[in-house]
Amino acid sequence: MWSGQAPFKEGSHQLQKQPAVGQWKPLASSSGGKELPQLDPRCREAGGGDDDQSTAQLNVSRLRSSSVEIREKGSEFLKEELHRAQKELKLKDEECERLSKVREQLEQELEELTASLFEEAHKMVRDANTKQAASEKQLREARGKIDMLQAEVTALKTLVITSTPSSPNRELHPQLQSPSKAVFRKGHGRNKSASSAVVTATSQSLPVESVSNECKEVDSILFAEFQAWKESPTLEKSCSFLERIYREDVGPCLDFTKQELSELVREAVEQNTLTIEPVATQALPVVKVSAMECGGPKKCALSGLSRACKHRIKLGDSGNYYYISPSCRARITAVCNFFTYIRYIQQGLVRQDVELIYWEIMRLRREMSMAKLGFYPSAM
């Protein structure tokens, strides 16, 4: 029994001393692709439990090395992914920052635009309110002027119906009364040329009997010019009708020795801004300019001759008064009568037959011619 066991022990001892040679078995979960060598079955049978233990330890060490490699490769992969993700995040951060700047810029522009729009809207509202207030004021003034003009038109219609330059109504024209009968107040009354320049028919026209006995014949050229003017009445000198009257009557009648003052008088008569008023003998007026220019109670400012001046004139809003003689007053009033009548025609206040209007204008032209020649009534 002991002899049989001795050879087995010796054989096993020899097997332990010999290197184990055999095939390697691949590990089931190895990621590196390596294969573990397989031991010879005889060696496994011979080694017994010691070989199994060493093989297990070897397998464990190999597994550990493989896991380390796997961890290293996984770590490298994760680092690369992390680096790539950081780069993408950085790019996204830059894009977000750029978009934030764009948004801030757009918000600022929107605020500025909103502020400018509100400011412009407030400005437009203020301008609209200002214009509305101005328009309402102009409307009130226009309505007041319309009411005033309607009243004046009504008065003028009444005046035309009841009074014409050929037969004025003394009740409607107190200025036609004799200066000796007029009641003078403290200071001097003022009458515009549109109404005060009208003189009485008995003082500046021929006697009624002589006028009625006159023979009249219409001049075809003058009447044609008058009809053309009557279709569209105007005060412009360009029309042939008024151009002839200016050249033949108005110009010569207002042509005085003092040429500069004569021109001013003509402009005032045309613009209806001339004022003629009687001079009170109780108080001498205060003259702002020299006596040579304005004349005086005994010196006519238009003719420069020494004459008793019972009237004085004022041109527009000027504060200067000019003393005029009766002859100069007759010439001025004759022209004023003519302009007053054609203004009535232009305003549509004269509603008579065309031929009657024509002869009234011819009568007024004759008065201007007579006054130019020096004929005037003694009541002047």
GROMACS .gro file of C-alpha atoms in nm:
model
  380
    1MET     CA    1   0.000   0.000   0.000
    2TRP     CA    2   0.278   0.243   0.076
    3SER     CA    3   0.479   0.132  -0.226
    4GLY     CA    4   0.195   0.210  -0.455
    5GLN     CA    5   0.148   0.558  -0.322
    6ALA     CA    6   0.511   0.656  -0.344
    7PRO     CA    7   0.534   0.651  -0.723
    8PHE     CA    8   0.218   0.865  -0.745
    9LYS     CA    9   0.363   1.129  -0.519
   10GLU     CA   10   0.686   1.133  -0.711
   11GLY     CA   11   0.499   1.161  -1.039
   12SER     CA   12   0.295   1.447  -0.908
   13HIS     CA   13   0.602   1.619  -0.776
   14GLN     CA   14   0.757   1.598  -1.120
   15LEU     CA   15   0.449   1.739  -1.277
   16GLN     CA   16   0.464   2.034  -1.047
   17LYS     CA   17   0.819   2.109  -1.145
   18GLN     CA   18   0.744   2.093  -1.520
   19PRO     CA   19   0.604   2.411  -1.676
   20ALA     CA   20   0.243   2.396  -1.765
   21VAL     CA   21   0.204   2.394  -2.136
   22GLY     CA   22  -0.136   2.398  -2.299
   23GLN     CA   23  -0.398   2.598  -2.483
   24TRP     CA   24  -0.550   2.928  -2.351
   25LYS     CA   25  -0.921   2.956  -2.328
   26PRO     CA   26  -1.071   3.292  -2.426
   27LEU     CA   27  -1.242   3.494  -2.158
   28ALA     CA   28  -1.604   3.528  -2.218
   29SER     CA   29  -1.624   3.903  -2.128
   30SER     CA   30  -1.282   4.021  -2.251
   31SER     CA   31  -1.311   4.342  -2.457
   32GLY     CA   32  -0.947   4.340  -2.567
   33GLY     CA   33  -0.981   4.034  -2.785
   34LYS     CA   34  -0.719   3.833  -2.593
   35GLU     CA   35  -0.761   3.462  -2.522
   36LEU     CA   36  -0.663   3.289  -2.201
   37PRO     CA   37  -0.453   2.970  -2.252
   38GLN     CA   38  -0.618   2.643  -2.178
   39LEU     CA   39  -0.437   2.399  -1.961
   40ASP     CA   40  -0.378   2.050  -2.069
   41PRO     CA   41  -0.636   1.817  -1.920
   42ARG     CA   42  -0.362   1.605  -1.780
   43CYS     CA   43  -0.214   1.905  -1.602
   44ARG     CA   44  -0.552   2.001  -1.464
   45GLU     CA   45  -0.609   1.657  -1.343
   46ALA     CA   46  -0.258   1.643  -1.204
   47GLY     CA   47  -0.260   1.987  -1.040
   48GLY     CA   48  -0.583   1.940  -0.869
   49GLY     CA   49  -0.705   2.222  -0.647
   50ASP     CA   50  -0.379   2.424  -0.660
   51ASP     CA   51  -0.397   2.463  -1.036
   52ASP     CA   52  -0.756   2.568  -1.020
   53GLN     CA   53  -0.670   2.831  -0.763
   54SER     CA   54  -0.378   2.968  -0.964
   55THR     CA   55  -0.585   2.971  -1.279
   56ALA     CA   56  -0.860   3.161  -1.105
   57GLN     CA   57  -0.609   3.413  -0.973
   58LEU     CA   58  -0.465   3.455  -1.321
   59ASN     CA   59  -0.806   3.502  -1.467
   60VAL     CA   60  -0.888   3.760  -1.202
   61SER     CA   61  -0.570   3.954  -1.275
   62ARG     CA   62  -0.639   3.946  -1.643
   63LEU     CA   63  -0.992   4.062  -1.584
   64ARG     CA   64  -0.864   4.347  -1.373
   65SER     CA   65  -0.617   4.455  -1.643
   66SER     CA   66  -0.891   4.435  -1.903
   67SER     CA   67  -1.127   4.641  -1.690
   68VAL     CA   68  -0.853   4.901  -1.638
   69GLU     CA   69  -0.805   4.926  -2.012
   70ILE     CA   70  -1.179   4.953  -2.059
   71ARG     CA   71  -1.201   5.224  -1.798
   72GLU     CA   72  -0.910   5.413  -1.957
   73LYS     CA   73  -1.065   5.394  -2.303
   74GLY     CA   74  -1.405   5.489  -2.164
   75SER     CA   75  -1.248   5.779  -1.979
   76GLU     CA   76  -1.076   5.899  -2.295
   77PHE     CA   77  -1.402   5.870  -2.488
   78LEU     CA   78  -1.590   6.058  -2.220
   79LYS     CA   79  -1.323   6.326  -2.211
   80GLU     CA   80  -1.352   6.368  -2.587
   81GLU     CA   81  -1.729   6.387  -2.563
   82LEU     CA   82  -1.702   6.632  -2.277
   83HIS     CA   83  -1.457   6.848  -2.473
   84ARG     CA   84  -1.684   6.843  -2.776
   85ALA     CA   85  -1.985   6.924  -2.560
   86GLN     CA   86  -1.794   7.214  -2.400
   87LYS     CA   87  -1.707   7.346  -2.744
   88GLU     CA   88  -2.069   7.324  -2.853
   89LEU     CA   89  -2.180   7.487  -2.529
   90LYS     CA   90  -1.929   7.767  -2.580
   91LEU     CA   91  -2.057   7.822  -2.932
   92LYS     CA   92  -2.412   7.824  -2.804
   93ASP     CA   93  -2.315   8.069  -2.530
   94GLU     CA   94  -2.159   8.298  -2.790
   95GLU     CA   95  -2.471   8.268  -3.004
   96CYS     CA   96  -2.692   8.341  -2.704
   97GLU     CA   97  -2.480   8.642  -2.616
   98ARG     CA   98  -2.503   8.771  -2.973
   99LEU     CA   99  -2.879   8.718  -2.977
  100SER     CA  100  -2.907   8.890  -2.639
  101LYS     CA  101  -2.723   9.192  -2.777
  102VAL     CA  102  -2.949   9.193  -3.081
  103ARG     CA  103  -3.254   9.172  -2.857
  104GLU     CA  104  -3.128   9.456  -2.636
  105GLN     CA  105  -3.059   9.668  -2.943
  106LEU     CA  106  -3.404   9.596  -3.082
  107GLU     CA  107  -3.565   9.675  -2.747
  108GLN     CA  108  -3.375  10.003  -2.728
  109GLU     CA  109  -3.474  10.095  -3.083
  110LEU     CA  110  -3.834   9.999  -3.005
  111GLU     CA  111  -3.832  10.219  -2.696
  112GLU     CA  112  -3.685  10.510  -2.889
  113LEU     CA  113  -3.938  10.460  -3.168
  114THR     CA  114  -4.224  10.441  -2.919
  115ALA     CA  115  -4.102  10.755  -2.743
  116SER     CA  116  -4.067  10.941  -3.073
  117LEU     CA  117  -4.413  10.826  -3.183
  118PHE     CA  118  -4.569  10.941  -2.857
  119GLU     CA  119  -4.387  11.272  -2.882
  120GLU     CA  120  -4.498  11.317  -3.240
  121ALA     CA  121  -4.854  11.223  -3.145
  122HIS     CA  122  -4.855  11.475  -2.859
  123LYS     CA  123  -4.713  11.737  -3.093
  124MET     CA  124  -4.980  11.665  -3.350
  125VAL     CA  125  -5.248  11.687  -3.083
  126ARG     CA  126  -5.109  12.020  -2.960
  127ASP     CA  127  -5.092  12.154  -3.315
  128ALA     CA  128  -5.443  12.031  -3.384
  129ASN     CA  129  -5.572  12.197  -3.067
  130THR     CA  130  -5.391  12.520  -3.156
  131LYS     CA  131  -5.529  12.515  -3.509
  132GLN     CA  132  -5.876  12.433  -3.380
  133ALA     CA  133  -5.863  12.724  -3.138
  134ALA     CA  134  -5.739  12.956  -3.415
  135SER     CA  135  -6.007  12.826  -3.652
  136GLU     CA  136  -6.278  12.876  -3.393
  137LYS     CA  137  -6.152  13.228  -3.330
  138GLN     CA  138  -6.148  13.301  -3.703
  139LEU     CA  139  -6.495  13.152  -3.733
  140ARG     CA  140  -6.627  13.377  -3.458
  141GLU     CA  141  -6.461  13.679  -3.619
  142ALA     CA  142  -6.593  13.580  -3.961
  143ARG     CA  143  -6.944  13.542  -3.825
  144GLY     CA  144  -6.916  13.882  -3.662
  145LYS     CA  145  -6.795  14.032  -3.988
  146ILE     CA  146  -7.073  13.858  -4.178
  147ASP     CA  147  -7.331  13.999  -3.941
  148MET     CA  148  -7.177  14.342  -3.972
  149LEU     CA  149  -7.160  14.319  -4.351
  150GLN     CA  150  -7.520  14.199  -4.369
  151ALA     CA  151  -7.625  14.497  -4.163
  152GLU     CA  152  -7.421  14.726  -4.388
  153VAL     CA  153  -7.569  14.569  -4.700
  154THR     CA  154  -7.918  14.617  -4.561
  155ALA     CA  155  -7.838  14.978  -4.484
  156LEU     CA  156  -7.684  15.032  -4.827
  157LYS     CA  157  -7.985  14.878  -4.997
  158THR     CA  158  -8.206  15.114  -4.806
  159LEU     CA  159  -7.973  15.397  -4.901
  160VAL     CA  160  -7.979  15.306  -5.268
  161ILE     CA  161  -8.354  15.274  -5.272
  162THR     CA  162  -8.413  15.605  -5.098
  163SER     CA  163  -8.110  15.800  -5.211
  164THR     CA  164  -7.882  15.821  -5.515
  165PRO     CA  165  -7.607  16.066  -5.600
  166SER     CA  166  -7.852  16.251  -5.824
  167SER     CA  167  -8.116  16.281  -5.549
  168PRO     CA  168  -7.967  16.217  -5.204
  169ASN     CA  169  -8.178  16.186  -4.894
  170ARG     CA  170  -8.079  16.454  -4.645
  171GLU     CA  171  -8.222  16.258  -4.350
  172LEU     CA  172  -7.998  15.964  -4.432
  173HIS     CA  173  -7.700  16.192  -4.499
  174PRO     CA  174  -7.662  16.452  -4.224
  175GLN     CA  175  -7.328  16.555  -4.368
  176LEU     CA  176  -7.511  16.711  -4.662
  177GLN     CA  177  -7.641  16.984  -4.438
  178SER     CA  178  -7.480  17.324  -4.463
  179PRO     CA  179  -7.172  17.360  -4.242
  180SER     CA  180  -7.321  17.675  -4.091
  181LYS     CA  181  -7.622  17.472  -3.972
  182ALA     CA  182  -7.424  17.177  -3.844
  183VAL     CA  183  -7.380  17.151  -3.470
  184PHE     CA  184  -7.010  17.122  -3.384
  185ARG     CA  185  -6.909  16.916  -3.090
  186LYS     CA  186  -6.585  16.933  -2.904
  187GLY     CA  187  -6.330  16.808  -3.156
  188HIS     CA  188  -6.413  16.722  -3.515
  189GLY     CA  189  -6.638  16.456  -3.659
  190ARG     CA  190  -6.504  16.221  -3.929
  191ASN     CA  191  -6.691  16.080  -4.225
  192LYS     CA  192  -6.552  15.827  -4.472
  193SER     CA  193  -6.542  15.914  -4.841
  194ALA     CA  194  -6.780  15.628  -4.923
  195SER     CA  195  -7.066  15.817  -4.765
  196SER     CA  196  -6.956  16.170  -4.677
  197ALA     CA  197  -6.835  16.251  -5.025
  198VAL     CA  198  -7.191  16.252  -5.161
  199VAL     CA  199  -7.311  16.605  -5.215
  200THR     CA  200  -7.657  16.744  -5.269
  201ALA     CA  201  -7.813  16.737  -5.609
  202THR     CA  202  -7.916  17.101  -5.581
  203SER     CA  203  -7.560  17.208  -5.496
  204GLN     CA  204  -7.360  17.016  -5.759
  205SER     CA  205  -7.603  16.938  -6.037
  206LEU     CA  206  -7.774  17.157  -6.285
  207PRO     CA  207  -8.129  17.276  -6.217
  208VAL     CA  208  -8.393  17.014  -6.273
  209GLU     CA  209  -8.568  17.219  -6.540
  210SER     CA  210  -8.251  17.263  -6.747
  211VAL     CA  211  -8.162  16.895  -6.715
  212SER     CA  212  -8.507  16.781  -6.822
  213ASN     CA  213  -8.492  17.013  -7.124
  214GLU     CA  214  -8.158  16.871  -7.240
  215CYS     CA  215  -8.137  16.639  -7.535
  216LYS     CA  216  -7.935  16.322  -7.482
  217GLU     CA  217  -7.790  16.072  -7.721
  218VAL     CA  218  -7.604  15.756  -7.625
  219ASP     CA  219  -7.249  15.728  -7.756
  220SER     CA  220  -7.223  15.380  -7.907
  221ILE     CA  221  -6.854  15.333  -7.817
  222LEU     CA  222  -6.898  15.446  -7.457
  223PHE     CA  223  -7.214  15.241  -7.416
  224ALA     CA  224  -7.046  14.928  -7.556
  225GLU     CA  225  -6.755  14.973  -7.313
  226PHE     CA  226  -7.003  15.028  -7.030
  227GLN     CA  227  -7.201  14.714  -7.117
  228ALA     CA  228  -6.881  14.507  -7.126
  229TRP     CA  229  -6.784  14.642  -6.783
  230LYS     CA  230  -7.140  14.593  -6.645
  231GLU     CA  231  -7.130  14.219  -6.719
  232SER     CA  232  -6.840  14.181  -6.475
  233PRO     CA  233  -6.803  14.498  -6.266
  234THR     CA  234  -6.454  14.565  -6.135
  235LEU     CA  235  -6.250  14.854  -6.001
  236GLU     CA  236  -5.939  14.757  -6.198
  237LYS     CA  237  -5.801  15.020  -6.434
  238SER     CA  238  -5.725  14.758  -6.697
  239CYS     CA  239  -6.077  14.751  -6.844
  240SER     CA  240  -6.137  14.994  -7.128
  241PHE     CA  241  -6.440  15.157  -6.959
  242LEU     CA  242  -6.262  15.263  -6.639
  243GLU     CA  243  -5.935  15.328  -6.819
  244ARG     CA  244  -6.109  15.592  -7.030
  245ILE     CA  245  -6.274  15.750  -6.723
  246TYR     CA  246  -5.942  15.756  -6.536
  247ARG     CA  247  -5.772  15.919  -6.833
  248GLU     CA  248  -6.043  16.172  -6.919
  249ASP     CA  249  -6.204  16.255  -6.582
  250VAL     CA  250  -6.050  16.114  -6.264
  251GLY     CA  251  -5.689  16.194  -6.347
  252PRO     CA  252  -5.745  16.558  -6.453
  253CYS     CA  253  -5.991  16.621  -6.169
  254LEU     CA  254  -5.738  16.512  -5.904
  255ASP     CA  255  -5.440  16.680  -6.070
  256PHE     CA  256  -5.345  16.956  -5.824
  257THR     CA  257  -5.043  17.184  -5.796
  258LYS     CA  258  -4.889  16.976  -5.517
  259GLN     CA  259  -4.818  16.664  -5.721
  260GLU     CA  260  -4.700  16.443  -5.433
  261LEU     CA  261  -5.002  16.520  -5.218
  262SER     CA  262  -5.227  16.480  -5.523
  263GLU     CA  263  -5.100  16.126  -5.574
  264LEU     CA  264  -5.169  16.043  -5.209
  265VAL     CA  265  -5.521  16.183  -5.237
  266ARG     CA  266  -5.585  15.976  -5.552
  267GLU     CA  267  -5.471  15.655  -5.379
  268ALA     CA  268  -5.685  15.730  -5.074
  269VAL     CA  269  -5.991  15.792  -5.292
  270GLU     CA  270  -5.938  15.466  -5.483
  271GLN     CA  271  -5.890  15.270  -5.159
  272ASN     CA  272  -6.188  15.441  -4.992
  273THR     CA  273  -5.976  15.567  -4.701
  274LEU     CA  274  -6.016  15.943  -4.750
  275THR     CA  275  -6.190  16.144  -4.477
  276ILE     CA  276  -6.336  16.492  -4.530
  277GLU     CA  277  -6.460  16.688  -4.232
  278PRO     CA  278  -6.559  17.051  -4.173
  279VAL     CA  279  -6.336  17.277  -3.972
  280ALA     CA  280  -6.485  17.437  -3.661
  281THR     CA  281  -6.411  17.806  -3.642
  282GLN     CA  282  -6.414  17.805  -3.262
  283ALA     CA  283  -6.097  17.599  -3.219
  284LEU     CA  284  -5.795  17.574  -3.446
  285PRO     CA  285  -5.670  17.218  -3.504
  286VAL     CA  286  -5.328  17.101  -3.401
  287VAL     CA  287  -5.116  17.021  -3.706
  288LYS     CA  288  -4.834  16.772  -3.666
  289VAL     CA  289  -4.633  16.875  -3.972
  290SER     CA  290  -4.535  17.213  -4.113
  291ALA     CA  291  -4.799  17.463  -4.219
  292MET     CA  292  -4.661  17.474  -4.573
  293GLU     CA  293  -4.728  17.105  -4.622
  294CYS     CA  294  -5.068  17.094  -4.457
  295GLY     CA  295  -5.182  17.439  -4.541
  296GLY     CA  296  -5.396  17.618  -4.290
  297PRO     CA  297  -5.738  17.776  -4.242
  298LYS     CA  298  -5.636  18.038  -4.499
  299LYS     CA  299  -5.405  17.837  -4.725
  300CYS     CA  300  -5.500  17.534  -4.938
  301ALA     CA  301  -5.258  17.242  -4.906
  302LEU     CA  302  -5.340  17.109  -5.256
  303SER     CA  303  -5.332  17.423  -5.468
  304GLY     CA  304  -5.095  17.626  -5.249
  305LEU     CA  305  -5.320  17.933  -5.291
  306SER     CA  306  -5.445  18.155  -5.012
  307ARG     CA  307  -5.807  18.057  -4.975
  308ALA     CA  308  -6.054  18.030  -4.689
  309CYS     CA  309  -6.046  17.659  -4.607
  310LYS     CA  310  -6.366  17.535  -4.447
  311HIS     CA  311  -6.275  17.166  -4.469
  312ARG     CA  312  -5.979  16.942  -4.413
  313ILE     CA  313  -5.891  16.592  -4.527
  314LYS     CA  314  -5.720  16.297  -4.367
  315LEU     CA  315  -5.554  16.019  -4.566
  316GLY     CA  316  -5.603  15.669  -4.424
  317ASP     CA  317  -5.487  15.617  -4.067
  318SER     CA  318  -5.237  15.901  -4.085
  319GLY     CA  319  -5.257  16.160  -3.810
  320ASN     CA  320  -5.197  16.449  -4.050
  321TYR     CA  321  -5.474  16.681  -4.163
  322TYR     CA  322  -5.464  16.888  -4.481
  323TYR     CA  323  -5.675  17.202  -4.526
  324ILE     CA  324  -5.843  17.232  -4.865
  325SER     CA  325  -6.024  17.511  -5.044
  326PRO     CA  326  -6.388  17.482  -5.160
  327SER     CA  327  -6.279  17.429  -5.521
  328CYS     CA  328  -6.048  17.140  -5.426
  329ARG     CA  329  -6.320  16.993  -5.207
  330ALA     CA  330  -6.567  17.005  -5.499
  331ARG     CA  331  -6.319  16.820  -5.721
  332ILE     CA  332  -6.250  16.553  -5.458
  333THR     CA  333  -6.618  16.500  -5.375
  334ALA     CA  334  -6.706  16.472  -5.745
  335VAL     CA  335  -6.456  16.185  -5.782
  336CYS     CA  336  -6.576  16.028  -5.454
  337ASN     CA  337  -6.935  16.039  -5.581
  338PHE     CA  338  -6.831  15.850  -5.893
  339PHE     CA  339  -6.639  15.582  -5.700
  340THR     CA  340  -6.923  15.543  -5.450
  341TYR     CA  341  -7.172  15.476  -5.728
  342ILE     CA  342  -6.960  15.223  -5.917
  343ARG     CA  343  -6.891  15.045  -5.587
  344TYR     CA  344  -7.267  15.018  -5.537
  345ILE     CA  345  -7.291  14.867  -5.886
  346GLN     CA  346  -7.008  14.623  -5.818
  347GLN     CA  347  -7.176  14.509  -5.493
  348GLY     CA  348  -7.506  14.454  -5.672
  349LEU     CA  349  -7.691  14.725  -5.481
  350VAL     CA  350  -7.808  14.922  -5.786
  351ARG     CA  351  -8.108  14.750  -5.944
  352GLN     CA  352  -8.208  14.976  -6.233
  353ASP     CA  353  -8.226  14.964  -6.607
  354VAL     CA  354  -7.889  14.951  -6.780
  355GLU     CA  355  -7.948  15.274  -6.966
  356LEU     CA  356  -8.046  15.462  -6.650
  357ILE     CA  357  -7.728  15.343  -6.480
  358TYR     CA  358  -7.529  15.454  -6.784
  359TRP     CA  359  -7.674  15.805  -6.778
  360GLU     CA  360  -7.614  15.835  -6.403
  361ILE     CA  361  -7.246  15.755  -6.462
  362MET     CA  362  -7.238  16.013  -6.744
  363ARG     CA  363  -7.385  16.271  -6.507
  364LEU     CA  364  -7.117  16.194  -6.250
  365ARG     CA  365  -6.853  16.230  -6.521
  366ARG     CA  366  -6.995  16.569  -6.611
  367GLU     CA  367  -6.970  16.675  -6.247
  368MET     CA  368  -6.601  16.579  -6.245
  369SER     CA  369  -6.544  16.776  -6.564
  370MET     CA  370  -6.726  17.081  -6.429
  371ALA     CA  371  -6.533  17.067  -6.102
  372LYS     CA  372  -6.206  17.041  -6.294
  373LEU     CA  373  -6.300  17.352  -6.491
  374GLY     CA  374  -6.354  17.539  -6.162
  375PHE     CA  375  -6.734  17.536  -6.134
  376TYR     CA  376  -6.865  17.462  -5.788
  377PRO     CA  377  -7.169  17.575  -5.586
  378SER     CA  378  -7.136  17.861  -5.344
  379ALA     CA  379  -7.245  17.639  -5.055
  380MET     CA  380  -6.910  17.459  -5.078
   0.00000   0.00000   0.00000
